[in-house]
XYZ file of C-alpha atoms in Angstrom:
718
model
C 0.000 0.000 0.000
C 1.423 3.367 -1.014
C 1.715 6.428 1.202
C -1.197 8.794 0.608
C -0.737 12.555 0.818
C -3.019 14.744 2.909
C -5.099 15.941 -0.051
C -5.664 12.303 -1.078
C -7.268 11.337 2.242
C -10.928 11.420 3.291
C -11.927 10.598 6.859
C -15.572 9.616 7.308
C -17.795 8.248 10.070
C -20.829 6.063 9.396
C -23.831 7.167 11.456
C -27.405 5.967 11.730
C -29.995 3.942 13.556
C -29.410 0.266 14.313
C -30.467 -1.776 11.310
C -29.908 1.016 8.792
C -27.104 -0.968 7.138
C -23.896 0.846 8.132
C -21.825 -2.319 8.496
C -23.072 -3.707 5.183
C -22.262 -0.361 3.549
C -18.738 -0.462 4.990
C -18.374 -3.970 3.576
C -19.327 -2.671 0.130
C -16.854 0.214 0.348
C -14.006 -2.141 1.233
C -15.035 -4.490 -1.565
C -15.121 -1.724 -4.161
C -11.661 -0.613 -2.997
C -10.384 -4.200 -3.312
C -9.367 -4.302 0.362
C -11.487 -7.477 0.533
C -12.254 -9.837 -2.338
C -15.742 -10.833 -1.226
C -18.492 -9.092 0.703
C -19.471 -10.603 4.022
C -22.881 -10.364 5.673
C -24.279 -9.889 9.160
C -26.164 -13.193 8.993
C -23.039 -15.097 7.903
C -21.041 -13.411 10.708
C -18.142 -12.696 8.383
C -18.119 -8.914 8.006
C -14.941 -6.919 8.553
C -16.805 -4.802 11.121
C -18.843 -6.509 13.855
C -16.292 -9.287 14.162
C -16.521 -9.921 17.914
C -18.466 -12.760 19.492
C -20.903 -10.473 21.306
C -21.683 -8.624 18.059
C -22.383 -11.940 16.378
C -24.773 -12.837 19.204
C -26.710 -9.560 19.044
C -26.341 -9.136 15.236
C -25.557 -5.454 15.661
C -22.578 -3.155 16.156
C -21.471 -2.819 19.766
C -18.052 -1.260 19.184
C -16.817 1.288 16.682
C -14.547 -0.224 14.029
C -11.757 1.591 12.178
C -11.496 0.666 8.494
C -9.893 1.885 5.298
C -10.396 1.471 1.595
C -8.661 2.766 -1.541
C -10.481 4.237 -4.504
C -9.635 6.611 -7.368
C -6.143 7.258 -5.987
C -7.592 8.247 -2.627
C -7.619 6.596 0.769
C -10.906 6.621 2.669
C -10.573 6.071 6.401
C -13.922 4.907 7.765
C -15.231 4.506 11.310
C -18.262 2.220 11.457
C -20.160 3.159 14.632
C -22.941 1.474 16.643
C -26.503 2.629 16.037
C -27.615 2.541 19.664
C -27.219 5.560 21.930
C -26.032 3.165 24.649
C -22.781 2.807 22.695
C -22.391 6.420 21.569
C -18.849 6.664 22.943
C -17.532 5.320 19.641
C -19.412 8.035 17.773
C -17.844 10.821 19.831
C -14.311 9.490 19.399
C -14.974 9.157 15.652
C -16.135 12.772 15.493
C -12.707 13.798 16.750
C -10.907 12.368 13.717
C -13.556 12.262 10.956
C -14.145 15.239 8.661
C -17.484 14.100 7.220
C -20.310 11.811 8.259
C -22.438 9.465 6.195
C -25.874 9.335 7.804
C -27.352 6.016 6.687
C -31.140 6.025 6.362
C -33.321 2.926 6.214
C -35.646 3.448 3.228
C -38.323 1.357 4.942
C -38.487 3.437 8.123
C -37.199 6.851 7.034
C -35.901 9.036 9.838
C -35.606 6.967 13.025
C -34.626 7.678 16.603
C -30.945 7.057 15.869
C -31.075 9.430 12.892
C -32.307 12.204 15.141
C -29.942 11.428 18.010
C -26.800 11.166 15.903
C -27.892 14.099 13.764
C -28.038 16.163 16.944
C -24.614 14.895 18.060
C -23.198 15.811 14.635
C -24.657 19.297 14.981
C -23.122 19.725 18.442
C -19.744 18.675 17.025
C -20.174 20.768 13.843
C -19.732 17.727 11.595
C -21.157 17.855 8.068
C -22.757 14.739 6.650
C -24.351 13.326 3.550
C -27.596 11.326 3.656
C -27.349 7.830 2.185
C -30.791 6.267 1.738
C -30.137 2.539 1.976
C -32.162 -0.676 1.551
C -34.043 0.603 -1.487
C -34.147 -3.039 -2.580
C -36.506 -3.889 0.311
C -40.114 -4.716 -0.623
C -41.384 -2.048 1.785
C -38.920 0.668 0.788
C -40.669 4.015 0.312
C -38.559 6.754 -1.282
C -41.132 9.547 -1.106
C -41.914 8.978 2.581
C -38.218 8.815 3.388
C -37.518 12.132 1.644
C -40.480 13.723 3.397
C -39.182 12.588 6.805
C -35.682 13.879 5.973
C -37.031 17.276 4.961
C -39.136 17.437 8.108
C -36.072 16.688 10.239
C -33.307 18.593 8.432
C -35.331 21.215 6.576
C -34.359 22.940 3.348
C -30.752 21.805 3.661
C -31.801 18.430 2.228
C -30.783 18.396 -1.446
C -31.481 15.382 -3.647
C -28.483 14.271 -5.717
C -29.894 10.896 -6.748
C -33.274 9.220 -6.878
C -34.247 5.598 -7.669
C -36.061 4.666 -10.835
C -37.907 1.977 -8.884
C -37.715 0.547 -5.373
C -38.124 -2.997 -4.095
C -36.511 -6.220 -5.225
C -35.940 -4.816 -8.726
C -33.967 -1.771 -7.547
C -30.816 -1.603 -9.612
C -31.067 1.797 -11.312
C -30.921 5.397 -10.150
C -30.673 8.819 -11.730
C -27.958 11.246 -10.658
C -29.003 14.879 -11.107
C -25.456 16.150 -10.555
C -23.948 14.256 -13.491
C -27.363 14.080 -15.249
C -26.879 10.407 -16.015
C -28.681 7.183 -15.240
C -26.676 4.405 -13.561
C -27.816 0.824 -14.073
C -26.173 -2.059 -12.195
C -25.872 -5.328 -14.061
C -26.828 -7.885 -11.409
C -23.941 -9.177 -9.282
C -21.404 -8.742 -12.068
C -20.164 -5.436 -10.711
C -20.707 -3.799 -14.072
C -22.346 -0.372 -13.941
C -23.746 1.176 -17.111
C -23.836 4.961 -17.502
C -26.884 5.740 -19.632
C -28.815 8.799 -20.766
C -31.795 9.806 -18.663
C -34.995 8.327 -20.161
C -37.306 10.819 -21.837
C -40.117 10.185 -19.341
C -37.776 11.121 -16.470
C -36.291 14.269 -17.997
C -38.777 16.696 -16.423
C -38.287 15.283 -12.927
C -34.509 15.116 -13.332
C -34.342 18.705 -14.636
C -36.466 19.989 -11.775
C -34.194 18.349 -9.197
C -31.095 19.480 -11.125
C -32.270 23.089 -10.991
C -32.879 22.792 -7.240
C -29.348 21.433 -6.875
C -27.902 24.306 -8.922
C -29.680 26.859 -6.739
C -28.468 25.164 -3.539
C -24.887 25.125 -4.844
C -25.028 28.777 -5.927
C -26.248 29.893 -2.505
C -22.937 28.851 -0.968
C -20.642 30.997 -3.121
C -21.156 34.651 -4.101
C -19.290 34.221 -7.395
C -21.422 31.209 -8.284
C -24.558 33.139 -7.419
C -23.589 35.908 -9.864
C -22.777 33.316 -12.522
C -26.121 31.621 -11.898
C -28.013 34.898 -12.333
C -26.121 35.604 -15.566
C -26.373 32.154 -17.176
C -29.364 30.641 -15.405
C -27.360 27.462 -14.726
C -23.960 26.182 -13.613
C -21.519 23.631 -14.994
C -20.990 20.334 -13.190
C -17.635 21.550 -11.825
C -19.183 24.824 -10.633
C -21.920 22.836 -8.881
C -19.229 20.768 -7.140
C -17.508 23.948 -5.904
C -20.771 25.145 -4.369
C -21.561 21.700 -2.994
C -18.158 21.391 -1.340
C -18.669 24.719 0.413
C -22.253 23.901 1.389
C -21.375 20.453 2.743
C -18.347 21.724 4.697
C -20.441 24.406 6.429
C -23.444 22.096 7.060
C -25.605 24.199 4.760
C -26.287 21.278 2.412
C -27.185 17.666 3.244
C -26.931 15.803 -0.090
C -29.134 12.730 -0.560
C -27.769 9.639 -2.324
C -29.583 6.354 -2.904
C -28.259 2.823 -2.732
C -28.603 -0.781 -1.721
C -25.538 -1.759 0.283
C -26.676 -5.384 0.274
C -26.724 -5.544 -3.538
C -23.746 -3.172 -3.906
C -25.898 -0.712 -5.854
C -24.742 2.910 -5.576
C -21.715 2.245 -3.346
C -19.188 3.059 -6.054
C -20.946 6.282 -7.014
C -21.206 7.294 -3.353
C -17.454 6.851 -2.946
C -16.869 9.021 -6.017
C -19.150 11.657 -4.519
C -17.203 11.584 -1.232
C -13.889 11.990 -3.017
C -15.096 14.836 -5.227
C -17.246 16.797 -2.802
C -16.168 16.348 0.819
C -13.182 18.002 2.513
C -9.743 16.506 3.017
C -8.119 17.138 6.427
C -6.162 20.153 5.168
C -9.409 21.759 3.970
C -10.848 21.776 7.486
C -10.124 24.303 10.257
C -6.750 23.697 11.910
C -6.948 21.854 15.233
C -5.982 23.931 18.260
C -3.899 22.829 21.247
C -4.968 23.475 24.829
C -2.793 26.614 24.886
C -4.410 28.003 21.720
C -1.746 27.035 19.169
C -3.081 26.126 15.713
C -1.453 23.079 14.130
C -1.767 22.685 10.380
C -2.311 19.321 8.676
C 1.043 19.705 6.925
C 3.136 16.716 5.897
C 6.256 18.914 6.134
C 5.529 19.910 9.745
C 6.826 18.440 12.998
C 5.565 14.896 13.614
C 2.514 14.788 15.875
C -0.342 12.346 16.471
C -3.465 12.162 18.629
C -4.695 8.842 20.085
C -8.479 8.573 19.753
C -9.094 4.913 20.597
C -7.487 2.125 22.594
C -8.232 -1.542 22.085
C -6.888 -4.470 24.077
C -6.358 -7.830 22.377
C -5.573 -10.879 24.437
C -2.366 -11.936 22.661
C -1.235 -8.541 21.408
C -1.924 -6.145 24.267
C -2.907 -2.520 23.730
C -3.554 -1.242 20.219
C -3.472 2.558 19.951
C -5.476 4.103 17.092
C -4.329 7.560 16.106
C -4.735 10.382 13.643
C -1.608 12.069 12.330
C -2.056 15.772 13.000
C 1.221 17.052 11.579
C 4.254 15.791 9.699
C 4.914 12.135 8.986
C 4.834 9.263 11.434
C 7.434 6.656 10.464
C 8.293 3.224 11.732
C 10.986 3.380 14.419
C 10.337 7.051 15.224
C 10.643 8.259 18.815
C 8.113 10.794 20.111
C 7.381 12.466 23.435
C 4.026 11.941 25.115
C 3.190 15.525 26.030
C 0.543 14.426 28.532
C 3.059 12.750 30.842
C 6.518 13.569 29.457
C 7.462 9.960 28.650
C 9.266 8.852 25.518
C 7.535 6.417 23.153
C 8.925 4.470 20.206
C 6.630 3.779 17.253
C 7.766 0.228 16.551
C 5.194 -0.635 13.881
C 2.493 1.216 11.958
C -0.643 -0.311 10.477
C -3.510 0.728 8.265
C -6.451 -1.063 9.816
C -9.582 -2.724 8.503
C -11.254 -4.240 11.540
C -9.126 -7.056 12.874
C -7.127 -7.064 9.616
C -4.067 -4.826 9.741
C -1.767 -3.882 6.874
C 1.787 -2.911 7.851
C 2.880 0.429 6.349
C 6.198 2.309 6.645
C 4.676 5.733 7.329
C 1.515 7.801 7.542
C 1.265 11.513 6.742
C -0.719 14.387 8.259
C -4.447 13.712 8.170
C -4.146 9.925 7.893
C -5.418 7.374 10.397
C -3.734 4.206 11.572
C -2.673 2.245 14.630
C 0.390 1.056 16.469
C 1.074 -1.408 19.269
C 2.945 -1.712 22.538
C 3.094 1.933 23.559
C 4.085 1.928 27.228
C 2.506 5.009 28.757
C 0.076 6.293 26.143
C -3.684 6.210 26.560
C -6.751 7.509 24.737
C -6.730 11.315 24.260
C -2.941 11.556 24.578
C -0.808 13.627 22.197
C 2.613 12.467 20.966
C 4.962 14.890 19.192
C 8.561 15.246 18.040
C 11.037 17.988 17.130
C 10.711 19.505 20.575
C 7.046 20.438 20.089
C 5.028 20.570 23.311
C 1.669 20.438 21.523
C -1.095 18.884 23.587
C -4.662 18.594 22.368
C -7.675 18.685 24.648
C -9.063 15.285 25.650
C -12.186 14.080 23.905
C -15.484 15.038 25.516
C -18.048 12.284 26.025
C -21.683 12.423 27.153
C -22.428 12.327 30.867
C -23.230 8.867 32.251
C -26.921 7.972 32.337
C -26.931 4.671 34.196
C -25.082 3.697 37.376
C -24.938 0.503 39.346
C -22.878 -1.063 42.099
C -20.746 -4.021 41.052
C -18.982 -6.807 42.933
C -17.518 -10.221 42.131
C -19.495 -13.235 43.234
C -16.267 -14.542 44.733
C -14.774 -11.952 47.102
C -11.276 -13.213 46.263
C -11.710 -11.795 42.733
C -11.976 -8.156 43.835
C -8.462 -7.251 42.671
C -8.996 -8.974 39.330
C -12.296 -7.125 38.865
C -10.575 -3.804 39.516
C -7.952 -4.520 36.846
C -10.554 -5.573 34.289
C -12.748 -2.526 34.932
C -9.722 -0.288 34.444
C -9.064 -1.945 31.076
C -12.745 -1.593 30.138
C -12.512 2.163 30.767
C -9.376 2.369 28.611
C -11.231 0.779 25.712
C -14.487 2.651 26.303
C -14.096 5.987 28.141
C -17.887 6.183 28.621
C -17.576 3.333 31.127
C -16.728 5.123 34.381
C -15.477 3.260 37.426
C -15.153 4.626 40.949
C -14.634 3.046 44.316
C -16.647 5.147 46.753
C -15.055 5.218 50.171
C -18.218 6.926 51.364
C -20.627 4.289 50.055
C -18.182 1.387 50.416
C -19.182 0.261 46.928
C -17.570 0.073 43.517
C -19.792 2.108 41.214
C -19.738 1.611 37.460
C -21.561 4.060 35.192
C -22.389 4.021 31.502
C -24.757 5.217 28.803
C -27.558 2.759 29.583
C -28.473 -0.597 31.078
C -27.680 -2.455 27.857
C -24.268 -0.773 27.776
C -23.368 -2.177 31.194
C -24.966 -5.553 30.481
C -22.491 -5.922 27.602
C -19.701 -5.193 30.087
C -21.107 -7.908 32.352
C -21.184 -10.335 29.400
C -17.543 -9.566 28.607
C -16.428 -10.153 32.172
C -18.269 -13.472 32.341
C -17.515 -14.842 28.876
C -14.176 -13.338 27.873
C -12.534 -12.907 31.279
C -14.318 -15.803 33.056
C -15.251 -13.586 36.004
C -18.734 -13.847 37.461
C -20.002 -10.545 38.834
C -23.296 -9.126 39.992
C -24.904 -5.717 39.724
C -26.883 -4.391 42.668
C -28.531 -1.050 43.498
C -25.999 1.665 44.313
C -26.317 3.599 47.532
C -27.062 7.287 47.299
C -24.346 9.696 48.524
C -26.533 11.624 50.927
C -25.205 14.508 53.018
C -26.142 15.530 56.555
C -26.336 19.046 57.921
C -28.103 21.088 60.602
C -30.712 23.851 60.518
C -30.412 25.531 63.920
C -28.115 26.279 66.850
C -27.428 23.674 69.543
C -24.914 23.169 72.306
C -23.554 20.114 74.071
C -20.806 19.046 76.406
C -19.124 15.726 76.874
C -16.726 14.432 79.484
C -14.516 11.514 78.575
C -13.154 9.875 81.708
C -11.462 6.527 82.013
C -9.445 5.147 84.920
C -8.000 1.652 84.944
C -4.823 1.773 86.953
C -1.881 3.999 86.180
C -2.446 7.060 83.992
C -6.098 7.533 83.062
C -7.934 9.487 80.358
C -9.736 12.739 80.938
C -11.110 15.425 78.668
C -14.195 17.613 78.813
C -15.426 19.761 75.917
C -18.258 22.312 75.647
C -19.292 23.307 72.108
C -21.929 25.241 70.197
C -22.744 24.374 66.585
C -24.754 26.230 63.965
C -25.319 25.883 60.207
C -23.107 27.788 57.811
C -25.404 30.004 55.779
C -24.031 31.967 52.853
C -23.714 35.647 53.773
C -24.159 35.042 57.518
C -20.983 35.622 59.545
C -19.965 33.899 62.755
C -21.565 35.330 65.891
C -20.223 35.943 69.369
C -23.467 36.107 71.366
C -25.673 33.101 72.135
C -28.480 32.264 74.516
C -27.784 28.934 76.184
C -30.224 27.446 78.707
C -31.843 30.859 79.103
C -28.535 32.587 79.797
C -26.639 35.038 77.609
C -23.244 33.753 76.542
C -20.622 36.043 75.028
C -17.791 34.264 73.206
C -14.300 35.520 72.527
C -13.534 34.402 68.942
C -9.790 33.989 69.370
C -8.984 31.760 66.424
C -10.697 30.540 63.262
C -9.872 27.604 60.992
C -11.795 26.849 57.810
C -11.599 23.310 56.437
C -12.917 22.702 52.893
C -14.347 19.190 52.864
C -13.486 16.655 50.155
C -17.178 15.801 49.865
C -18.349 19.399 49.494
C -19.073 22.213 51.922
C -16.967 23.393 54.854
C -16.243 23.014 58.538
C -15.532 26.247 60.418
C -13.760 25.693 63.728
C -13.517 28.514 66.297
C -11.317 28.608 69.391
C -13.261 30.506 72.062
C -11.431 29.141 75.123
C -10.639 31.663 77.829
C -8.736 31.347 81.083
C -6.801 28.270 79.983
C -9.718 25.860 80.538
C -8.237 23.698 77.761
C -4.651 23.935 76.538
C -4.306 25.091 72.933
C -2.333 21.906 72.215
C -5.557 19.866 72.615
C -7.626 21.885 70.111
C -6.346 19.977 67.023
C -7.413 16.740 68.730
C -10.910 18.151 69.339
C -11.128 19.236 65.695
C -9.967 15.772 64.588
C -12.666 14.078 66.662
C -15.323 16.352 65.155
C -14.038 15.716 61.635
C -14.115 11.949 62.188
C -17.775 12.160 63.160
C -18.515 14.360 60.126
C -17.094 11.575 57.950
C -19.731 9.279 59.411
C -22.726 11.486 60.077
C -24.937 10.793 63.131
C -28.147 10.314 61.103
C -27.344 7.819 58.368
C -23.562 7.517 58.375
C -23.335 9.915 55.405
C -20.891 12.809 55.250
C -21.871 15.927 57.234
C -21.172 19.406 55.863
C -21.555 23.163 56.273
C -21.271 23.348 60.060
C -19.720 25.995 62.280
C -18.301 24.784 65.627
C -17.425 26.979 68.599
C -15.328 25.361 71.350
C -15.879 27.667 74.308
C -15.214 25.734 77.510
C -14.077 22.472 79.048
C -11.855 20.903 81.618
C -8.585 19.056 81.685
C -6.530 17.063 84.176
C -2.847 17.805 84.801
C -1.945 14.113 84.498
C -4.743 12.213 82.712
C -5.553 14.621 79.862
C -4.138 13.713 76.460
C -4.981 14.082 72.768
C -7.010 10.857 72.618
C -9.208 11.997 75.503
C -10.025 15.310 73.848
C -10.519 13.715 70.440
C -13.172 11.412 71.920
C -14.724 14.228 73.959
C -14.951 16.417 70.827
C -16.404 13.578 68.784
C -19.228 12.769 71.218
C -19.983 16.391 72.078
C -20.424 17.060 68.372
C -22.657 13.977 67.983
C -24.934 15.071 70.833
C -25.155 18.669 69.609
C -25.834 17.551 66.034
C -28.936 15.576 67.011
C -30.405 18.658 68.733
C -29.606 21.097 65.926
C -32.520 20.303 63.608
C -30.531 17.752 61.598
C -31.469 17.305 57.948
C -30.520 14.830 55.263
C -29.580 16.319 51.906
C -29.754 14.447 48.609
C -27.976 14.946 45.281
C -30.166 16.637 42.669
C -29.434 16.322 38.959
C -30.304 18.541 36.028
C -32.085 16.232 33.582
C -32.824 17.173 29.964
C -35.179 14.892 28.038
C -35.930 14.976 24.319
C -39.186 13.181 23.578
C -41.653 13.057 20.666
C -44.764 15.134 21.335
C -47.061 12.105 21.342
C -45.091 10.548 24.240
C -44.900 13.748 26.294
C -47.754 12.905 28.678
C -46.330 9.526 29.704
C -42.899 10.998 30.358
C -44.283 13.928 32.380
C -46.412 11.602 34.495
C -43.411 9.385 35.209
C -41.288 12.403 36.174
C -43.886 13.556 38.678
C -43.732 10.140 40.334
C -39.969 10.658 40.646
C -40.306 13.890 42.653
C -39.094 15.894 39.671
C -39.249 19.691 39.588
C -40.107 20.698 36.016
C -38.139 23.823 35.128
C -39.022 24.298 31.492
C -40.503 22.859 28.311
C -39.788 23.854 24.728
C -39.768 22.503 21.188
C -36.511 21.315 19.654
C -37.067 20.452 15.968
C -39.123 17.244 15.964
C -38.768 16.744 19.727
C -40.242 18.275 22.832
C -37.580 19.270 25.339
C -38.204 18.858 29.072
C -35.784 20.327 31.602
C -36.180 19.132 35.192
C -34.372 18.720 38.481
C -34.631 15.138 39.729
C -33.202 13.448 42.843
C -30.521 10.888 42.007
C -32.342 8.339 44.158
C -35.236 8.461 41.684
C -33.082 7.986 38.560
C -32.096 4.329 39.026
C -32.772 2.466 35.767
C -34.417 5.565 34.290
C -32.852 4.910 30.884
C -34.667 1.567 30.733
C -37.968 3.076 31.874
C -37.745 5.966 29.410
C -37.017 3.582 26.558
C -40.006 1.455 27.549
C -42.345 4.461 27.850
C -41.381 5.875 24.447
C -40.527 2.713 22.457
C -36.929 3.890 22.373
C -37.793 7.244 20.769
C -36.646 9.505 23.640
C -33.207 10.313 24.947
C -31.914 12.220 27.933
C -28.826 13.594 29.629
C -28.166 14.288 33.297
C -25.613 16.328 35.218
C -25.103 16.989 38.921
C -26.719 20.218 40.105
C -26.685 20.568 43.890
C -27.595 19.076 47.242
C -31.086 19.816 48.562
C -32.917 18.776 51.727
C -35.037 15.660 51.380
C -38.759 15.869 52.227
C -39.607 14.928 55.807
C -41.339 11.683 54.824
C -38.278 10.597 52.833
C -35.982 11.487 55.753
C -38.097 9.390 58.088
C -37.768 6.367 55.793
C -33.998 6.826 55.522
C -33.607 7.083 59.298
C -35.626 3.914 59.875
C -33.649 2.057 57.210
C -30.340 3.127 58.785
C -31.502 2.148 62.261
C -32.542 -1.296 60.995
C -29.102 -1.848 59.441
C -27.407 -0.628 62.631
C -29.409 -3.134 64.692
C -28.431 -5.959 62.313
C -24.770 -4.965 62.522
């Protein structure tokens, strides 16, 4: 395989709903480029993409697959992505390296949920795409309905380039209104005949051609003037306008094909080569310090790792895009994320599990290497002294969380290692051991997403695990002032233990300063605020600790021990064992013994004084609240709203977003367990949502009562 220059490279990502035919389309593209000599099929389980056992079981893409093909002296790098939102991580990593998308549309169903979801993701990432209407050979294919649904979803930007002469089992011919030719496929021979447009199709073809000319002219002022002068544009002029319109997402061209019968694949590849941008025709990527780096083969060598894959007998495979210069076999680069040196021992162009060894790759190209020691996904490697570092890829917030543990406790260390590897391969799988909850929490994009992880652990790694409901990271705080004292006294021969502490606690309220006057047991108490320490808490909020001791009642050397005892109790709150926060403590009196007082005595006295005061200070449990945004079709709105109300949601806004209704709400995390599954069930998979932490809010009294009873029951059992 020869080395392709930057202007000979096209990087594309295949997008679309599950079942739209992306993997079959990729198979056709590789076949037309002679990367494979026969086309596989999903049913036969022999496609270049979807080659893993779990994908064979489910007959759908679970992982994104990096591919390449060669056509018309160009190299097309292709990322075939899953069609389920549960596995959208592969789509987001593909967006980082792809310059154009191919949105694959099922001609039977038209615009589907996945079309809308991935169309929205493409918009957020400013990725242009073409619309490839597939499965026109299906008996129920409906071209007119499909076009209508596309126009409803994407508006006037939809521009028809091709249309089928017929649909159904006989589909083998389409008319291209850019070239103004008819293309007829000769069965399975691979022969394509270029023919004149039939007389009875000329009016329709001319009408669509004129619409295409107008759309092309709108994207270039010079073309617009030429169009007004001549009333038409040449094919090359149309391409100039199309290229500009596609690059700026002002035009979504529509092509027609049957990937299964290899009809239209070749023409689609020609269209990609002629009308979509090469890497050096896109905006220059920018480093985290604002430096622009050009896709220039003569520049300093630099690459960005966008995907990591772990194979049992090979180890880590790092997929990368060359950002600048040339990456050659044997080259040494610096990982600018951690300062380590890496040697590029081998370079491959990759087509699924098939890898072709190449000597070098130039700026804009995509490939992989193996056995990098300290390089992970989102890392930047560079040479020639360049300190370029690109921002890590951004992925959607997790939507589903569960606690996980091995069925055999002895496998805990092994589980930790495997979960770490799973995160390396799929950054949307998040793993955290919560010291607070004493659980390992794994989060992902949906229940199916994590069930695939469970399948992998059981079937590939031979590790049986179980999911169980995660605890909620509640917080405890107080709502009013309270005081308490505690004397710790212990005598058992020899030196004893003695410490007595008197404290006042109150809630920290924003804008309210510490006070020096209190009324305790009906008596006025004036404090001397001698010293103040503020401790930001790892779990949020603060502890303010005031030394108000006068007359040497307690030596200053014992105050850190008192603070330590209070902090220990805040780490295991008195109500439910959750972290306590936002509390102001005044230590104003106490007693000590010249022989028996020590740090341990005052730590215990401080701990129990705080516990007693806390219970009399109007204690409240606080729960994590999340901002939840839901996109749902209008006809499903009522069911979703009703379900949200049952989840104690606070609806903050509703609006229309293209073909969806948008609901914005604040929902307690405790009510979001398995919400992705419920939402899918309520809407037949047509809704999607995102969630992000907002704040901690007090739980309703009836909820607090239930939590207290549950904690007491566990305490009794223990």
